[in-house]
Amino acid sequence: MRLSILDQGHRRRAKLFLAFTAMMSRVDSPDIVKMLLYRPGFLTRALLDLTADAMRGPSYWTAGEREYLAMCTARLHQCPFCIDTHAELTRIAGHGEIDPDDAASARPQLRAVREFLDVATRDPDHVDITGVADLPEDALREALHVNLVWNIVNRLANAFGFVLREGQLHSGTRALHRFGYRFPSFLLTDGPVTDHGDVVANLRHAVLDAPATTDPALRAAAVAGDPLPEPWQSYATAVRDTSYRITDTDIERLTAAGHTEDQIFEVAVAAAVGAALRSFDAGRNALEQKTTG
């Protein structure tokens, strides 16, 4: 990956876990796992709490349909790692109910909510609830949570240069499905746990208020999309809007300016979470207007 800390900077317990699982599966741990096990108190705990429920909790949508929505989000972000991963997970979790390569195989409700989420992701200022007005409100809220998760992960996968290596697609996807996007709790112990009573509020807190190396004001600006000093401005904008265009050169520009990899990690996470929350809030606001109207 583009940040060496995500490959080599883990705590001892995470290093032992990664080594053990690699030995057992005879395949190196996927980049997504390495990222999630790096500094779990800053992002991972809150993100995984949201992800496990969104992807495998009770829902109007089947597990296969939620994987299909994740794959569609990956296509919007042009993330090869995530496209291939969720196409495979659609096959595994869906048991043939939906073909990831054939949009027509999805039931009409899924196609409708996919279009709704696509607009929320691409153009959050113009979210239209009309096409999904007949769907249950809970179904729309559940779909928005799925979209929130993968709008974050896809941006980070692109920014950090995730790559699928030989054997990882088979072993990694089956492990994620088998464990329901959950990790052993001892791997996620990292600083105090603050519960605001809502998984999305916990996610905001984990990025804005958790102990970090960057100034809280810098992270808050990256989350909000406010102006930042260069070269942070260019990097945060790319993470938010065109993460698929980020290259090694973008990282080199930041390190040449004296910024550490931890700082780069934090700003990327803040920008990705901020952009994803903007889409989520836009979809939720459209839903609330439908409810009150």
JSON list of N, CA and C in Angstrom, two decimals, residues 193-247:
[
{"chain": "A", "resi": 193, "resn": "VAL", "atom": "N", "xyz": [-13.79, 3.89, 24.83]},
{"chain": "A", "resi": 193, "resn": "VAL", "atom": "CA", "xyz": [-14.94, 3.70, 23.95]},
{"chain": "A", "resi": 193, "resn": "VAL", "atom": "C", "xyz": [-16.02, 4.68, 24.36]},
{"chain": "A", "resi": 194, "resn": "THR", "atom": "N", "xyz": [-16.48, 5.48, 23.41]},
{"chain": "A", "resi": 194, "resn": "THR", "atom": "CA", "xyz": [-17.54, 6.45, 23.67]},
{"chain": "A", "resi": 194, "resn": "THR", "atom": "C", "xyz": [-18.76, 6.08, 22.84]},
{"chain": "A", "resi": 195, "resn": "ASP", "atom": "N", "xyz": [-19.88, 5.90, 23.50]},
{"chain": "A", "resi": 195, "resn": "ASP", "atom": "CA", "xyz": [-21.11, 5.50, 22.81]},
{"chain": "A", "resi": 195, "resn": "ASP", "atom": "C", "xyz": [-22.12, 6.64, 22.89]},
{"chain": "A", "resi": 196, "resn": "HIS", "atom": "N", "xyz": [-22.45, 7.19, 21.73]},
{"chain": "A", "resi": 196, "resn": "HIS", "atom": "CA", "xyz": [-23.42, 8.27, 21.66]},
{"chain": "A", "resi": 196, "resn": "HIS", "atom": "C", "xyz": [-24.83, 7.76, 21.39]},
{"chain": "A", "resi": 197, "resn": "GLY", "atom": "N", "xyz": [-24.98, 6.43, 21.41]},
{"chain": "A", "resi": 197, "resn": "GLY", "atom": "CA", "xyz": [-26.30, 5.84, 21.21]},
{"chain": "A", "resi": 197, "resn": "GLY", "atom": "C", "xyz": [-26.72, 5.71, 19.76]},
{"chain": "A", "resi": 198, "resn": "ASP", "atom": "N", "xyz": [-25.81, 5.99, 18.83]},
{"chain": "A", "resi": 198, "resn": "ASP", "atom": "CA", "xyz": [-26.12, 5.90, 17.40]},
{"chain": "A", "resi": 198, "resn": "ASP", "atom": "C", "xyz": [-24.83, 5.60, 16.66]},
{"chain": "A", "resi": 199, "resn": "VAL", "atom": "N", "xyz": [-24.87, 4.61, 15.76]},
{"chain": "A", "resi": 199, "resn": "VAL", "atom": "CA", "xyz": [-23.64, 4.17, 15.10]},
{"chain": "A", "resi": 199, "resn": "VAL", "atom": "C", "xyz": [-23.04, 5.27, 14.23]},
{"chain": "A", "resi": 200, "resn": "VAL", "atom": "N", "xyz": [-23.88, 6.10, 13.62]},
{"chain": "A", "resi": 200, "resn": "VAL", "atom": "CA", "xyz": [-23.35, 7.17, 12.78]},
{"chain": "A", "resi": 200, "resn": "VAL", "atom": "C", "xyz": [-22.72, 8.27, 13.64]},
{"chain": "A", "resi": 201, "resn": "ALA", "atom": "N", "xyz": [-23.36, 8.60, 14.75]},
{"chain": "A", "resi": 201, "resn": "ALA", "atom": "CA", "xyz": [-22.78, 9.57, 15.67]},
{"chain": "A", "resi": 201, "resn": "ALA", "atom": "C", "xyz": [-21.45, 9.07, 16.23]},
{"chain": "A", "resi": 202, "resn": "ASN", "atom": "N", "xyz": [-21.37, 7.78, 16.50]},
{"chain": "A", "resi": 202, "resn": "ASN", "atom": "CA", "xyz": [-20.11, 7.19, 16.98]},
{"chain": "A", "resi": 202, "resn": "ASN", "atom": "C", "xyz": [-19.01, 7.30, 15.93]},
{"chain": "A", "resi": 203, "resn": "LEU", "atom": "N", "xyz": [-19.40, 7.14, 14.66]},
{"chain": "A", "resi": 203, "resn": "LEU", "atom": "CA", "xyz": [-18.42, 7.26, 13.58]},
{"chain": "A", "resi": 203, "resn": "LEU", "atom": "C", "xyz": [-17.89, 8.69, 13.49]},
{"chain": "A", "resi": 204, "resn": "ARG", "atom": "N", "xyz": [-18.78, 9.66, 13.57]},
{"chain": "A", "resi": 204, "resn": "ARG", "atom": "CA", "xyz": [-18.33, 11.06, 13.55]},
{"chain": "A", "resi": 204, "resn": "ARG", "atom": "C", "xyz": [-17.35, 11.32, 14.70]},
{"chain": "A", "resi": 205, "resn": "HIS", "atom": "N", "xyz": [-17.71, 10.83, 15.88]},
{"chain": "A", "resi": 205, "resn": "HIS", "atom": "CA", "xyz": [-16.87, 11.05, 17.06]},
{"chain": "A", "resi": 205, "resn": "HIS", "atom": "C", "xyz": [-15.50, 10.39, 16.87]},
{"chain": "A", "resi": 206, "resn": "ALA", "atom": "N", "xyz": [-15.48, 9.19, 16.32]},
{"chain": "A", "resi": 206, "resn": "ALA", "atom": "CA", "xyz": [-14.23, 8.44, 16.18]},
{"chain": "A", "resi": 206, "resn": "ALA", "atom": "C", "xyz": [-13.24, 9.15, 15.26]},
{"chain": "A", "resi": 207, "resn": "VAL", "atom": "N", "xyz": [-13.73, 9.94, 14.33]},
{"chain": "A", "resi": 207, "resn": "VAL", "atom": "CA", "xyz": [-12.85, 10.65, 13.41]},
{"chain": "A", "resi": 207, "resn": "VAL", "atom": "C", "xyz": [-12.53, 12.06, 13.89]},
{"chain": "A", "resi": 208, "resn": "LEU", "atom": "N", "xyz": [-13.51, 12.72, 14.48]},
{"chain": "A", "resi": 208, "resn": "LEU", "atom": "CA", "xyz": [-13.32, 14.11, 14.88]},
{"chain": "A", "resi": 208, "resn": "LEU", "atom": "C", "xyz": [-12.69, 14.25, 16.27]},
{"chain": "A", "resi": 209, "resn": "ASP", "atom": "N", "xyz": [-13.02, 13.34, 17.19]},
{"chain": "A", "resi": 209, "resn": "ASP", "atom": "CA", "xyz": [-12.67, 13.54, 18.59]},
{"chain": "A", "resi": 209, "resn": "ASP", "atom": "C", "xyz": [-11.72, 12.49, 19.17]},
{"chain": "A", "resi": 210, "resn": "ALA", "atom": "N", "xyz": [-11.51, 11.38, 18.48]},
{"chain": "A", "resi": 210, "resn": "ALA", "atom": "CA", "xyz": [-10.61, 10.35, 19.00]},
{"chain": "A", "resi": 210, "resn": "ALA", "atom": "C", "xyz": [-9.17, 10.88, 19.04]},
{"chain": "A", "resi": 211, "resn": "PRO", "atom": "N", "xyz": [-8.34, 10.35, 19.93]},
{"chain": "A", "resi": 211, "resn": "PRO", "atom": "CA", "xyz": [-6.93, 10.77, 19.97]},
{"chain": "A", "resi": 211, "resn": "PRO", "atom": "C", "xyz": [-6.27, 10.60, 18.61]},
{"chain": "A", "resi": 212, "resn": "ALA", "atom": "N", "xyz": [-5.54, 11.62, 18.18]},
{"chain": "A", "resi": 212, "resn": "ALA", "atom": "CA", "xyz": [-4.94, 11.59, 16.85]},
{"chain": "A", "resi": 212, "resn": "ALA", "atom": "C", "xyz": [-3.70, 12.47, 16.83]},
{"chain": "A", "resi": 213, "resn": "THR", "atom": "N", "xyz": [-2.96, 12.42, 15.72]},
{"chain": "A", "resi": 213, "resn": "THR", "atom": "CA", "xyz": [-1.74, 13.20, 15.60]},
{"chain": "A", "resi": 213, "resn": "THR", "atom": "C", "xyz": [-1.98, 14.54, 14.93]},
{"chain": "A", "resi": 214, "resn": "THR", "atom": "N", "xyz": [-3.07, 14.68, 14.20]},
{"chain": "A", "resi": 214, "resn": "THR", "atom": "CA", "xyz": [-3.39, 15.94, 13.53]},
{"chain": "A", "resi": 214, "resn": "THR", "atom": "C", "xyz": [-4.25, 16.82, 14.43]},
{"chain": "A", "resi": 215, "resn": "ASP", "atom": "N", "xyz": [-4.22, 18.10, 14.15]},
{"chain": "A", "resi": 215, "resn": "ASP", "atom": "CA", "xyz": [-5.04, 19.05, 14.89]},
{"chain": "A", "resi": 215, "resn": "ASP", "atom": "C", "xyz": [-6.52, 18.77, 14.62]},
{"chain": "A", "resi": 216, "resn": "PRO", "atom": "N", "xyz": [-7.36, 18.80, 15.66]},
{"chain": "A", "resi": 216, "resn": "PRO", "atom": "CA", "xyz": [-8.80, 18.56, 15.43]},
{"chain": "A", "resi": 216, "resn": "PRO", "atom": "C", "xyz": [-9.42, 19.49, 14.39]},
{"chain": "A", "resi": 217, "resn": "ALA", "atom": "N", "xyz": [-8.93, 20.71, 14.33]},
{"chain": "A", "resi": 217, "resn": "ALA", "atom": "CA", "xyz": [-9.47, 21.66, 13.35]},
{"chain": "A", "resi": 217, "resn": "ALA", "atom": "C", "xyz": [-9.17, 21.23, 11.92]},
{"chain": "A", "resi": 218, "resn": "LEU", "atom": "N", "xyz": [-8.00, 20.61, 11.72]},
{"chain": "A", "resi": 218, "resn": "LEU", "atom": "CA", "xyz": [-7.65, 20.12, 10.39]},
{"chain": "A", "resi": 218, "resn": "LEU", "atom": "C", "xyz": [-8.58, 18.99, 9.98]},
{"chain": "A", "resi": 219, "resn": "ARG", "atom": "N", "xyz": [-8.82, 18.06, 10.92]},
{"chain": "A", "resi": 219, "resn": "ARG", "atom": "CA", "xyz": [-9.73, 16.96, 10.61]},
{"chain": "A", "resi": 219, "resn": "ARG", "atom": "C", "xyz": [-11.16, 17.45, 10.40]},
{"chain": "A", "resi": 220, "resn": "ALA", "atom": "N", "xyz": [-11.59, 18.40, 11.21]},
{"chain": "A", "resi": 220, "resn": "ALA", "atom": "CA", "xyz": [-12.94, 18.94, 11.07]},
{"chain": "A", "resi": 220, "resn": "ALA", "atom": "C", "xyz": [-13.12, 19.60, 9.71]},
{"chain": "A", "resi": 221, "resn": "ALA", "atom": "N", "xyz": [-12.11, 20.31, 9.25]},
{"chain": "A", "resi": 221, "resn": "ALA", "atom": "CA", "xyz": [-12.18, 20.95, 7.93]},
{"chain": "A", "resi": 221, "resn": "ALA", "atom": "C", "xyz": [-12.22, 19.90, 6.83]},
{"chain": "A", "resi": 222, "resn": "ALA", "atom": "N", "xyz": [-11.43, 18.83, 6.99]},
{"chain": "A", "resi": 222, "resn": "ALA", "atom": "CA", "xyz": [-11.43, 17.76, 5.99]},
{"chain": "A", "resi": 222, "resn": "ALA", "atom": "C", "xyz": [-12.78, 17.07, 5.95]},
{"chain": "A", "resi": 223, "resn": "VAL", "atom": "N", "xyz": [-13.41, 16.85, 7.11]},
{"chain": "A", "resi": 223, "resn": "VAL", "atom": "CA", "xyz": [-14.74, 16.24, 7.15]},
{"chain": "A", "resi": 223, "resn": "VAL", "atom": "C", "xyz": [-15.76, 17.15, 6.49]},
{"chain": "A", "resi": 224, "resn": "ALA", "atom": "N", "xyz": [-15.71, 18.44, 6.79]},
{"chain": "A", "resi": 224, "resn": "ALA", "atom": "CA", "xyz": [-16.70, 19.38, 6.27]},
{"chain": "A", "resi": 224, "resn": "ALA", "atom": "C", "xyz": [-16.46, 19.78, 4.82]},
{"chain": "A", "resi": 225, "resn": "GLY", "atom": "N", "xyz": [-15.27, 19.53, 4.32]},
{"chain": "A", "resi": 225, "resn": "GLY", "atom": "CA", "xyz": [-14.95, 19.98, 2.97]},
{"chain": "A", "resi": 225, "resn": "GLY", "atom": "C", "xyz": [-14.58, 21.45, 2.93]},
{"chain": "A", "resi": 226, "resn": "ASP", "atom": "N", "xyz": [-14.16, 21.99, 4.07]},
{"chain": "A", "resi": 226, "resn": "ASP", "atom": "CA", "xyz": [-13.76, 23.39, 4.13]},
{"chain": "A", "resi": 226, "resn": "ASP", "atom": "C", "xyz": [-12.34, 23.57, 3.59]},
{"chain": "A", "resi": 227, "resn": "PRO", "atom": "N", "xyz": [-11.96, 24.82, 3.27]},
{"chain": "A", "resi": 227, "resn": "PRO", "atom": "CA", "xyz": [-10.60, 25.06, 2.72]},
{"chain": "A", "resi": 227, "resn": "PRO", "atom": "C", "xyz": [-9.50, 24.62, 3.68]},
{"chain": "A", "resi": 228, "resn": "LEU", "atom": "N", "xyz": [-8.45, 24.08, 3.12]},
{"chain": "A", "resi": 228, "resn": "LEU", "atom": "CA", "xyz": [-7.29, 23.62, 3.87]},
{"chain": "A", "resi": 228, "resn": "LEU", "atom": "C", "xyz": [-6.03, 24.21, 3.23]},
{"chain": "A", "resi": 229, "resn": "PRO", "atom": "N", "xyz": [-4.95, 24.33, 3.99]},
{"chain": "A", "resi": 229, "resn": "PRO", "atom": "CA", "xyz": [-3.69, 24.76, 3.38]},
{"chain": "A", "resi": 229, "resn": "PRO", "atom": "C", "xyz": [-3.17, 23.68, 2.44]},
{"chain": "A", "resi": 230, "resn": "GLU", "atom": "N", "xyz": [-2.46, 24.10, 1.41]},
{"chain": "A", "resi": 230, "resn": "GLU", "atom": "CA", "xyz": [-1.82, 23.14, 0.53]},
{"chain": "A", "resi": 230, "resn": "GLU", "atom": "C", "xyz": [-0.60, 22.54, 1.22]},
{"chain": "A", "resi": 231, "resn": "PRO", "atom": "N", "xyz": [-0.25, 21.27, 0.91]},
{"chain": "A", "resi": 231, "resn": "PRO", "atom": "CA", "xyz": [-0.87, 20.41, -0.10]},
{"chain": "A", "resi": 231, "resn": "PRO", "atom": "C", "xyz": [-2.07, 19.60, 0.41]},
{"chain": "A", "resi": 232, "resn": "TRP", "atom": "N", "xyz": [-2.53, 19.87, 1.64]},
{"chain": "A", "resi": 232, "resn": "TRP", "atom": "CA", "xyz": [-3.68, 19.13, 2.16]},
{"chain": "A", "resi": 232, "resn": "TRP", "atom": "C", "xyz": [-4.93, 19.35, 1.31]},
{"chain": "A", "resi": 233, "resn": "GLN", "atom": "N", "xyz": [-5.12, 20.57, 0.83]},
{"chain": "A", "resi": 233, "resn": "GLN", "atom": "CA", "xyz": [-6.34, 20.86, 0.08]},
{"chain": "A", "resi": 233, "resn": "GLN", "atom": "C", "xyz": [-6.48, 19.96, -1.14]},
{"chain": "A", "resi": 234, "resn": "SER", "atom": "N", "xyz": [-5.43, 19.86, -1.92]},
{"chain": "A", "resi": 234, "resn": "SER", "atom": "CA", "xyz": [-5.49, 19.04, -3.14]},
{"chain": "A", "resi": 234, "resn": "SER", "atom": "C", "xyz": [-5.73, 17.58, -2.81]},
{"chain": "A", "resi": 235, "resn": "TYR", "atom": "N", "xyz": [-5.05, 17.12, -1.76]},
{"chain": "A", "resi": 235, "resn": "TYR", "atom": "CA", "xyz": [-5.19, 15.71, -1.39]},
{"chain": "A", "resi": 235, "resn": "TYR", "atom": "C", "xyz": [-6.59, 15.40, -0.86]},
{"chain": "A", "resi": 236, "resn": "ALA", "atom": "N", "xyz": [-7.09, 16.21, 0.06]},
{"chain": "A", "resi": 236, "resn": "ALA", "atom": "CA", "xyz": [-8.41, 15.96, 0.63]},
{"chain": "A", "resi": 236, "resn": "ALA", "atom": "C", "xyz": [-9.49, 16.05, -0.45]},
{"chain": "A", "resi": 237, "resn": "THR", "atom": "N", "xyz": [-9.35, 16.99, -1.36]},
{"chain": "A", "resi": 237, "resn": "THR", "atom": "CA", "xyz": [-10.32, 17.12, -2.45]},
{"chain": "A", "resi": 237, "resn": "THR", "atom": "C", "xyz": [-10.31, 15.88, -3.34]},
{"chain": "A", "resi": 238, "resn": "ALA", "atom": "N", "xyz": [-9.11, 15.37, -3.61]},
{"chain": "A", "resi": 238, "resn": "ALA", "atom": "CA", "xyz": [-9.01, 14.16, -4.43]},
{"chain": "A", "resi": 238, "resn": "ALA", "atom": "C", "xyz": [-9.65, 12.97, -3.73]},
{"chain": "A", "resi": 239, "resn": "VAL", "atom": "N", "xyz": [-9.41, 12.82, -2.42]},
{"chain": "A", "resi": 239, "resn": "VAL", "atom": "CA", "xyz": [-10.03, 11.72, -1.67]},
{"chain": "A", "resi": 239, "resn": "VAL", "atom": "C", "xyz": [-11.55, 11.82, -1.75]},
{"chain": "A", "resi": 240, "resn": "ARG", "atom": "N", "xyz": [-12.07, 12.99, -1.60]},
{"chain": "A", "resi": 240, "resn": "ARG", "atom": "CA", "xyz": [-13.52, 13.19, -1.60]},
{"chain": "A", "resi": 240, "resn": "ARG", "atom": "C", "xyz": [-14.12, 12.94, -2.99]},
{"chain": "A", "resi": 241, "resn": "ASP", "atom": "N", "xyz": [-13.48, 13.50, -4.03]},
{"chain": "A", "resi": 241, "resn": "ASP", "atom": "CA", "xyz": [-14.14, 13.59, -5.34]},
{"chain": "A", "resi": 241, "resn": "ASP", "atom": "C", "xyz": [-13.59, 12.65, -6.41]},
{"chain": "A", "resi": 242, "resn": "THR", "atom": "N", "xyz": [-12.30, 12.38, -6.39]},
{"chain": "A", "resi": 242, "resn": "THR", "atom": "CA", "xyz": [-11.69, 11.57, -7.46]},
{"chain": "A", "resi": 242, "resn": "THR", "atom": "C", "xyz": [-10.63, 10.65, -6.88]},
{"chain": "A", "resi": 243, "resn": "SER", "atom": "N", "xyz": [-11.00, 9.86, -5.91]},
{"chain": "A", "resi": 243, "resn": "SER", "atom": "CA", "xyz": [-10.01, 9.02, -5.23]},
{"chain": "A", "resi": 243, "resn": "SER", "atom": "C", "xyz": [-9.32, 8.06, -6.18]},
{"chain": "A", "resi": 244, "resn": "TYR", "atom": "N", "xyz": [-10.00, 7.68, -7.26]},
{"chain": "A", "resi": 244, "resn": "TYR", "atom": "CA", "xyz": [-9.42, 6.72, -8.21]},
{"chain": "A", "resi": 244, "resn": "TYR", "atom": "C", "xyz": [-8.23, 7.32, -8.97]},
{"chain": "A", "resi": 245, "resn": "ARG", "atom": "N", "xyz": [-8.05, 8.63, -8.88]},
{"chain": "A", "resi": 245, "resn": "ARG", "atom": "CA", "xyz": [-6.93, 9.28, -9.58]},
{"chain": "A", "resi": 245, "resn": "ARG", "atom": "C", "xyz": [-5.70, 9.46, -8.70]},
{"chain": "A", "resi": 246, "resn": "ILE", "atom": "N", "xyz": [-5.81, 9.14, -7.43]},
{"chain": "A", "resi": 246, "resn": "ILE", "atom": "CA", "xyz": [-4.68, 9.33, -6.52]},
{"chain": "A", "resi": 246, "resn": "ILE", "atom": "C", "xyz": [-3.55, 8.36, -6.88]},
{"chain": "A", "resi": 247, "resn": "THR", "atom": "N", "xyz": [-2.34, 8.86, -6.86]},
{"chain": "A", "resi": 247, "resn": "THR", "atom": "CA", "xyz": [-1.17, 8.05, -7.20]},
{"chain": "A", "resi": 247, "resn": "THR", "atom": "C", "xyz": [-0.10, 8.18, -6.11]}
]
